[in-house]
C-alpha cells in the first residue's frame, strides 16, 4: 500500500513545475479519497478528474489515496490512516486536509474521529452521511444468505477486483456486501453513532464548521441526476434517482450529504459531476465543478488550514 501512494506522490508532485501556482500556499496538504467502486487512476483517467492540478494551482500540496474499491468504511479508514501517516512523514506537516467523495466521506470521517490531531479539515462531497435510499433498495432486494445475494456479491466483487487490478492495487481486500451495508440508512446511522463529529442533530440540518474534536467539517453536493445529454453515465443516474422522493444526485439525497458547514446542495450536478466525471462533462449552465474545489481551497487558506 505504501509503495502505491508513494508512487502517486512522486507523479503528482512532478506537476508542480508546469502548473501556475498561487502566491499563497495552503498550510496543510490535501488528501483525496474516492468512493465505492472508485480508484485513484484507472487506465490514465483520474477519479478526481483534473482536481489535483486545480488544487496545486491554488498553492496546495495534493495526494491521492488508495483504499479498497469495495469494503466497509472502517476498513477503508484504517487503510487511509496508514497513508495519512505516510503523507505526514513525507511532508513534515502535522495535519492534512481530507476530501472524500461518496463513501469516501465516511472513510475520511473515520480518520478524523480516530486521529483528530492528524486532521485539519474534513470535506464531504456527495457524501453518504445519512445513508442512501438507493443502497436501501438494492440491499432490500435480496434476502440475506440467499443464492441471489451471493451471486450478486460475486459479480460486484469481480467488478471491484477488476478496478483494483487496473488501478494498480490487485491485493486490496474487497467485500461488496460490507460496502453496500455501510451505505444503507441503517448502516450509516450506526456509523454516525460511533463517529458523530460534524453530523447535524437532525436530518437535513446544519452544524458548525468547527467540531469539538478541533477539526473543521464541510460538505457540498448536487441535486440533479441528469445534467448533460453527452454524458454516458447520466442515463443510469437518472434511472437510479427514481427511487428517491427528495432532491438527489442519482445516488445520494441532498439532505443525506449534510455534514458540518453545508456549502451548498442545490448545484445542478449528479454524483459523478461532483468529481468532474465523466472526463469533465457537466451541466452547461452550472458552475464548473473545478470552481468549487478552487473556491474551497481558498476557503481553507482563509482559515489557515
PDB file of N, CA, C and O in Angstrom, residues 234-273:
ATOM      1  N   UNK A 234     -25.138   9.576 -17.355  1.00  0.00           N
ATOM      2  CA  UNK A 234     -26.307  10.289 -16.854  1.00  0.00           C
ATOM      3  C   UNK A 234     -27.598   9.481 -16.918  1.00  0.00           C
ATOM      4  O   UNK A 234     -28.460   9.610 -16.044  1.00  0.00           O
ATOM      5  N   UNK A 235     -27.763   8.672 -17.943  1.00  0.00           N
ATOM      6  CA  UNK A 235     -28.995   7.897 -18.061  1.00  0.00           C
ATOM      7  C   UNK A 235     -29.158   6.927 -16.895  1.00  0.00           C
ATOM      8  O   UNK A 235     -30.259   6.770 -16.351  1.00  0.00           O
ATOM      9  N   UNK A 236     -28.068   6.271 -16.511  1.00  0.00           N
ATOM     10  CA  UNK A 236     -28.126   5.353 -15.382  1.00  0.00           C
ATOM     11  C   UNK A 236     -28.446   6.090 -14.089  1.00  0.00           C
ATOM     12  O   UNK A 236     -29.286   5.649 -13.295  1.00  0.00           O
ATOM     13  N   UNK A 237     -27.811   7.234 -13.876  1.00  0.00           N
ATOM     14  CA  UNK A 237     -28.068   8.006 -12.658  1.00  0.00           C
ATOM     15  C   UNK A 237     -29.495   8.526 -12.631  1.00  0.00           C
ATOM     16  O   UNK A 237     -30.133   8.573 -11.564  1.00  0.00           O
ATOM     17  N   UNK A 238     -30.020   8.912 -13.781  1.00  0.00           N
ATOM     18  CA  UNK A 238     -31.414   9.363 -13.854  1.00  0.00           C
ATOM     19  C   UNK A 238     -32.356   8.229 -13.486  1.00  0.00           C
ATOM     20  O   UNK A 238     -33.374   8.444 -12.805  1.00  0.00           O
ATOM     21  N   UNK A 239     -32.032   7.012 -13.916  1.00  0.00           N
ATOM     22  CA  UNK A 239     -32.852   5.844 -13.567  1.00  0.00           C
ATOM     23  C   UNK A 239     -32.774   5.561 -12.072  1.00  0.00           C
ATOM     24  O   UNK A 239     -33.800   5.344 -11.416  1.00  0.00           O
ATOM     25  N   UNK A 240     -31.572   5.583 -11.518  1.00  0.00           N
ATOM     26  CA  UNK A 240     -31.399   5.327 -10.085  1.00  0.00           C
ATOM     27  C   UNK A 240     -32.143   6.360  -9.241  1.00  0.00           C
ATOM     28  O   UNK A 240     -32.629   6.056  -8.151  1.00  0.00           O
ATOM     29  N   UNK A 241     -32.209   7.580  -9.728  1.00  0.00           N
ATOM     30  CA  UNK A 241     -32.819   8.667  -8.956  1.00  0.00           C
ATOM     31  C   UNK A 241     -34.309   8.451  -8.718  1.00  0.00           C
ATOM     32  O   UNK A 241     -34.885   9.096  -7.833  1.00  0.00           O
ATOM     33  N   UNK A 242     -34.930   7.548  -9.483  1.00  0.00           N
ATOM     34  CA  UNK A 242     -36.367   7.329  -9.358  1.00  0.00           C
ATOM     35  C   UNK A 242     -36.768   6.703  -8.028  1.00  0.00           C
ATOM     36  O   UNK A 242     -37.942   6.744  -7.648  1.00  0.00           O
ATOM     37  N   UNK A 243     -35.816   6.123  -7.306  1.00  0.00           N
ATOM     38  CA  UNK A 243     -36.151   5.511  -6.016  1.00  0.00           C
ATOM     39  C   UNK A 243     -36.253   6.558  -4.912  1.00  0.00           C
ATOM     40  O   UNK A 243     -36.715   6.255  -3.808  1.00  0.00           O
ATOM     41  N   UNK A 244     -35.829   7.794  -5.191  1.00  0.00           N
ATOM     42  CA  UNK A 244     -35.852   8.859  -4.186  1.00  0.00           C
ATOM     43  C   UNK A 244     -37.156   9.652  -4.248  1.00  0.00           C
ATOM     44  O   UNK A 244     -37.789   9.744  -5.298  1.00  0.00           O
ATOM     45  N   UNK A 245     -37.518  10.233  -3.130  1.00  0.00           N
ATOM     46  CA  UNK A 245     -38.688  11.121  -3.064  1.00  0.00           C
ATOM     47  C   UNK A 245     -38.281  12.536  -2.677  1.00  0.00           C
ATOM     48  O   UNK A 245     -39.116  13.331  -2.260  1.00  0.00           O
ATOM     49  N   UNK A 246     -36.997  12.831  -2.813  1.00  0.00           N
ATOM     50  CA  UNK A 246     -36.468  14.144  -2.456  1.00  0.00           C
ATOM     51  C   UNK A 246     -35.318  14.464  -3.403  1.00  0.00           C
ATOM     52  O   UNK A 246     -34.818  13.574  -4.107  1.00  0.00           O
ATOM     53  N   UNK A 247     -34.888  15.723  -3.460  1.00  0.00           N
ATOM     54  CA  UNK A 247     -33.777  16.085  -4.358  1.00  0.00           C
ATOM     55  C   UNK A 247     -32.560  15.202  -4.117  1.00  0.00           C
ATOM     56  O   UNK A 247     -32.192  14.917  -2.973  1.00  0.00           O
ATOM     57  N   UNK A 248     -31.924  14.774  -5.199  1.00  0.00           N
ATOM     58  CA  UNK A 248     -30.808  13.844  -5.089  1.00  0.00           C
ATOM     59  C   UNK A 248     -29.896  13.967  -6.310  1.00  0.00           C
ATOM     60  O   UNK A 248     -30.251  14.602  -7.305  1.00  0.00           O
ATOM     61  N   UNK A 249     -28.738  13.338  -6.222  1.00  0.00           N
ATOM     62  CA  UNK A 249     -27.770  13.392  -7.325  1.00  0.00           C
ATOM     63  C   UNK A 249     -27.733  12.100  -8.140  1.00  0.00           C
ATOM     64  O   UNK A 249     -26.835  11.867  -8.932  1.00  0.00           O
ATOM     65  N   UNK A 250     -28.722  11.245  -7.909  1.00  0.00           N
ATOM     66  CA  UNK A 250     -28.788   9.960  -8.581  1.00  0.00           C
ATOM     67  C   UNK A 250     -28.443   8.799  -7.675  1.00  0.00           C
ATOM     68  O   UNK A 250     -28.896   7.675  -7.888  1.00  0.00           O
ATOM     69  N   UNK A 251     -27.645   9.050  -6.651  1.00  0.00           N
ATOM     70  CA  UNK A 251     -27.263   8.006  -5.706  1.00  0.00           C
ATOM     71  C   UNK A 251     -27.399   8.425  -4.242  1.00  0.00           C
ATOM     72  O   UNK A 251     -27.545   7.564  -3.371  1.00  0.00           O
ATOM     73  N   UNK A 252     -27.337   9.721  -3.979  1.00  0.00           N
ATOM     74  CA  UNK A 252     -27.405  10.231  -2.600  1.00  0.00           C
ATOM     75  C   UNK A 252     -28.329  11.437  -2.571  1.00  0.00           C
ATOM     76  O   UNK A 252     -28.239  12.310  -3.449  1.00  0.00           O
ATOM     77  N   UNK A 253     -29.202  11.500  -1.573  1.00  0.00           N
ATOM     78  CA  UNK A 253     -30.079  12.671  -1.465  1.00  0.00           C
ATOM     79  C   UNK A 253     -29.287  13.878  -0.980  1.00  0.00           C
ATOM     80  O   UNK A 253     -28.268  13.745  -0.290  1.00  0.00           O
ATOM     81  N   UNK A 254     -29.757  15.052  -1.351  1.00  0.00           N
ATOM     82  CA  UNK A 254     -29.076  16.283  -0.950  1.00  0.00           C
ATOM     83  C   UNK A 254     -29.001  16.393   0.564  1.00  0.00           C
ATOM     84  O   UNK A 254     -27.964  16.764   1.126  1.00  0.00           O
ATOM     85  N   UNK A 255     -30.089  16.052   1.248  1.00  0.00           N
ATOM     86  CA  UNK A 255     -30.107  16.155   2.712  1.00  0.00           C
ATOM     87  C   UNK A 255     -29.164  15.159   3.366  1.00  0.00           C
ATOM     88  O   UNK A 255     -28.553  15.448   4.390  1.00  0.00           O
ATOM     89  N   UNK A 256     -29.047  13.978   2.777  1.00  0.00           N
ATOM     90  CA  UNK A 256     -28.161  12.963   3.347  1.00  0.00           C
ATOM     91  C   UNK A 256     -26.703  13.393   3.305  1.00  0.00           C
ATOM     92  O   UNK A 256     -25.889  12.941   4.102  1.00  0.00           O
ATOM     93  N   UNK A 257     -26.372  14.289   2.387  1.00  0.00           N
ATOM     94  CA  UNK A 257     -24.973  14.709   2.232  1.00  0.00           C
ATOM     95  C   UNK A 257     -24.537  15.731   3.275  1.00  0.00           C
ATOM     96  O   UNK A 257     -23.353  16.048   3.369  1.00  0.00           O
ATOM     97  N   UNK A 258     -25.469  16.257   4.071  1.00  0.00           N
ATOM     98  CA  UNK A 258     -25.142  17.329   5.013  1.00  0.00           C
ATOM     99  C   UNK A 258     -24.127  16.882   6.061  1.00  0.00           C
ATOM    100  O   UNK A 258     -24.265  15.853   6.714  1.00  0.00           O
ATOM    101  N   UNK A 259     -23.100  17.715   6.218  1.00  0.00           N
ATOM    102  CA  UNK A 259     -22.076  17.490   7.232  1.00  0.00           C
ATOM    103  C   UNK A 259     -21.425  18.824   7.536  1.00  0.00           C
ATOM    104  O   UNK A 259     -21.027  19.551   6.622  1.00  0.00           O
ATOM    105  N   UNK A 260     -21.318  19.159   8.809  1.00  0.00           N
ATOM    106  CA  UNK A 260     -20.653  20.398   9.190  1.00  0.00           C
ATOM    107  C   UNK A 260     -21.259  21.614   8.513  1.00  0.00           C
ATOM    108  O   UNK A 260     -22.483  21.753   8.407  1.00  0.00           O
ATOM    109  N   UNK A 261     -20.410  22.510   8.038  1.00  0.00           N
ATOM    110  CA  UNK A 261     -20.876  23.685   7.293  1.00  0.00           C
ATOM    111  C   UNK A 261     -21.260  23.250   5.881  1.00  0.00           C
ATOM    112  O   UNK A 261     -20.416  22.804   5.108  1.00  0.00           O
ATOM    113  N   UNK A 262     -22.530  23.397   5.557  1.00  0.00           N
ATOM    114  CA  UNK A 262     -23.026  22.977   4.250  1.00  0.00           C
ATOM    115  C   UNK A 262     -22.820  24.118   3.256  1.00  0.00           C
ATOM    116  O   UNK A 262     -23.469  25.159   3.339  1.00  0.00           O
ATOM    117  N   UNK A 263     -21.923  23.927   2.325  1.00  0.00           N
ATOM    118  CA  UNK A 263     -21.597  24.962   1.346  1.00  0.00           C
ATOM    119  C   UNK A 263     -22.705  25.116   0.321  1.00  0.00           C
ATOM    120  O   UNK A 263     -22.995  26.218  -0.142  1.00  0.00           O
ATOM    121  N   UNK A 264     -23.347  24.015  -0.030  1.00  0.00           N
ATOM    122  CA  UNK A 264     -24.452  24.059  -0.980  1.00  0.00           C
ATOM    123  C   UNK A 264     -24.865  22.662  -1.386  1.00  0.00           C
ATOM    124  O   UNK A 264     -24.034  21.746  -1.441  1.00  0.00           O
ATOM    125  N   UNK A 265     -26.165  22.489  -1.666  1.00  0.00           N
ATOM    126  CA  UNK A 265     -26.657  21.182  -2.113  1.00  0.00           C
ATOM    127  C   UNK A 265     -27.557  21.300  -3.336  1.00  0.00           C
ATOM    128  O   UNK A 265     -28.105  20.297  -3.780  1.00  0.00           O
ATOM    129  N   UNK A 266     -27.700  22.497  -3.856  1.00  0.00           N
ATOM    130  CA  UNK A 266     -28.627  22.689  -4.975  1.00  0.00           C
ATOM    131  C   UNK A 266     -27.909  22.890  -6.307  1.00  0.00           C
ATOM    132  O   UNK A 266     -28.484  23.403  -7.260  1.00  0.00           O
ATOM    133  N   UNK A 267     -26.649  22.477  -6.373  1.00  0.00           N
ATOM    134  CA  UNK A 267     -25.924  22.576  -7.640  1.00  0.00           C
ATOM    135  C   UNK A 267     -26.524  21.587  -8.650  1.00  0.00           C
ATOM    136  O   UNK A 267     -26.906  20.480  -8.281  1.00  0.00           O
ATOM    137  N   UNK A 268     -26.564  21.986  -9.907  1.00  0.00           N
ATOM    138  CA  UNK A 268     -27.063  21.083 -10.958  1.00  0.00           C
ATOM    139  C   UNK A 268     -25.939  20.120 -11.331  1.00  0.00           C
ATOM    140  O   UNK A 268     -25.339  20.194 -12.397  1.00  0.00           O
ATOM    141  N   UNK A 269     -25.677  19.220 -10.411  1.00  0.00           N
ATOM    142  CA  UNK A 269     -24.612  18.230 -10.572  1.00  0.00           C
ATOM    143  C   UNK A 269     -25.122  16.887 -10.094  1.00  0.00           C
ATOM    144  O   UNK A 269     -25.850  16.809  -9.098  1.00  0.00           O
ATOM    145  N   UNK A 270     -24.735  15.827 -10.805  1.00  0.00           N
ATOM    146  CA  UNK A 270     -25.056  14.500 -10.308  1.00  0.00           C
ATOM    147  C   UNK A 270     -23.852  13.928  -9.553  1.00  0.00           C
ATOM    148  O   UNK A 270     -22.852  14.616  -9.334  1.00  0.00           O
ATOM    149  N   UNK A 271     -23.959  12.664  -9.179  1.00  0.00           N
ATOM    150  CA  UNK A 271     -22.958  12.079  -8.292  1.00  0.00           C
ATOM    151  C   UNK A 271     -21.573  12.061  -8.923  1.00  0.00           C
ATOM    152  O   UNK A 271     -20.559  12.181  -8.210  1.00  0.00           O
ATOM    153  N   UNK A 272     -21.494  11.914 -10.230  1.00  0.00           N
ATOM    154  CA  UNK A 272     -20.197  11.892 -10.907  1.00  0.00           C
ATOM    155  C   UNK A 272     -19.708  13.282 -11.284  1.00  0.00           C
ATOM    156  O   UNK A 272     -18.500  13.532 -11.303  1.00  0.00           O
ATOM    157  N   UNK A 273     -20.636  14.193 -11.575  1.00  0.00           N
ATOM    158  CA  UNK A 273     -20.235  15.570 -11.863  1.00  0.00           C
ATOM    159  C   UNK A 273     -19.419  16.158 -10.715  1.00  0.00           C
ATOM    160  O   UNK A 273     -18.533  16.988 -10.923  1.00  0.00           O
TER     161      UNK A 273
END
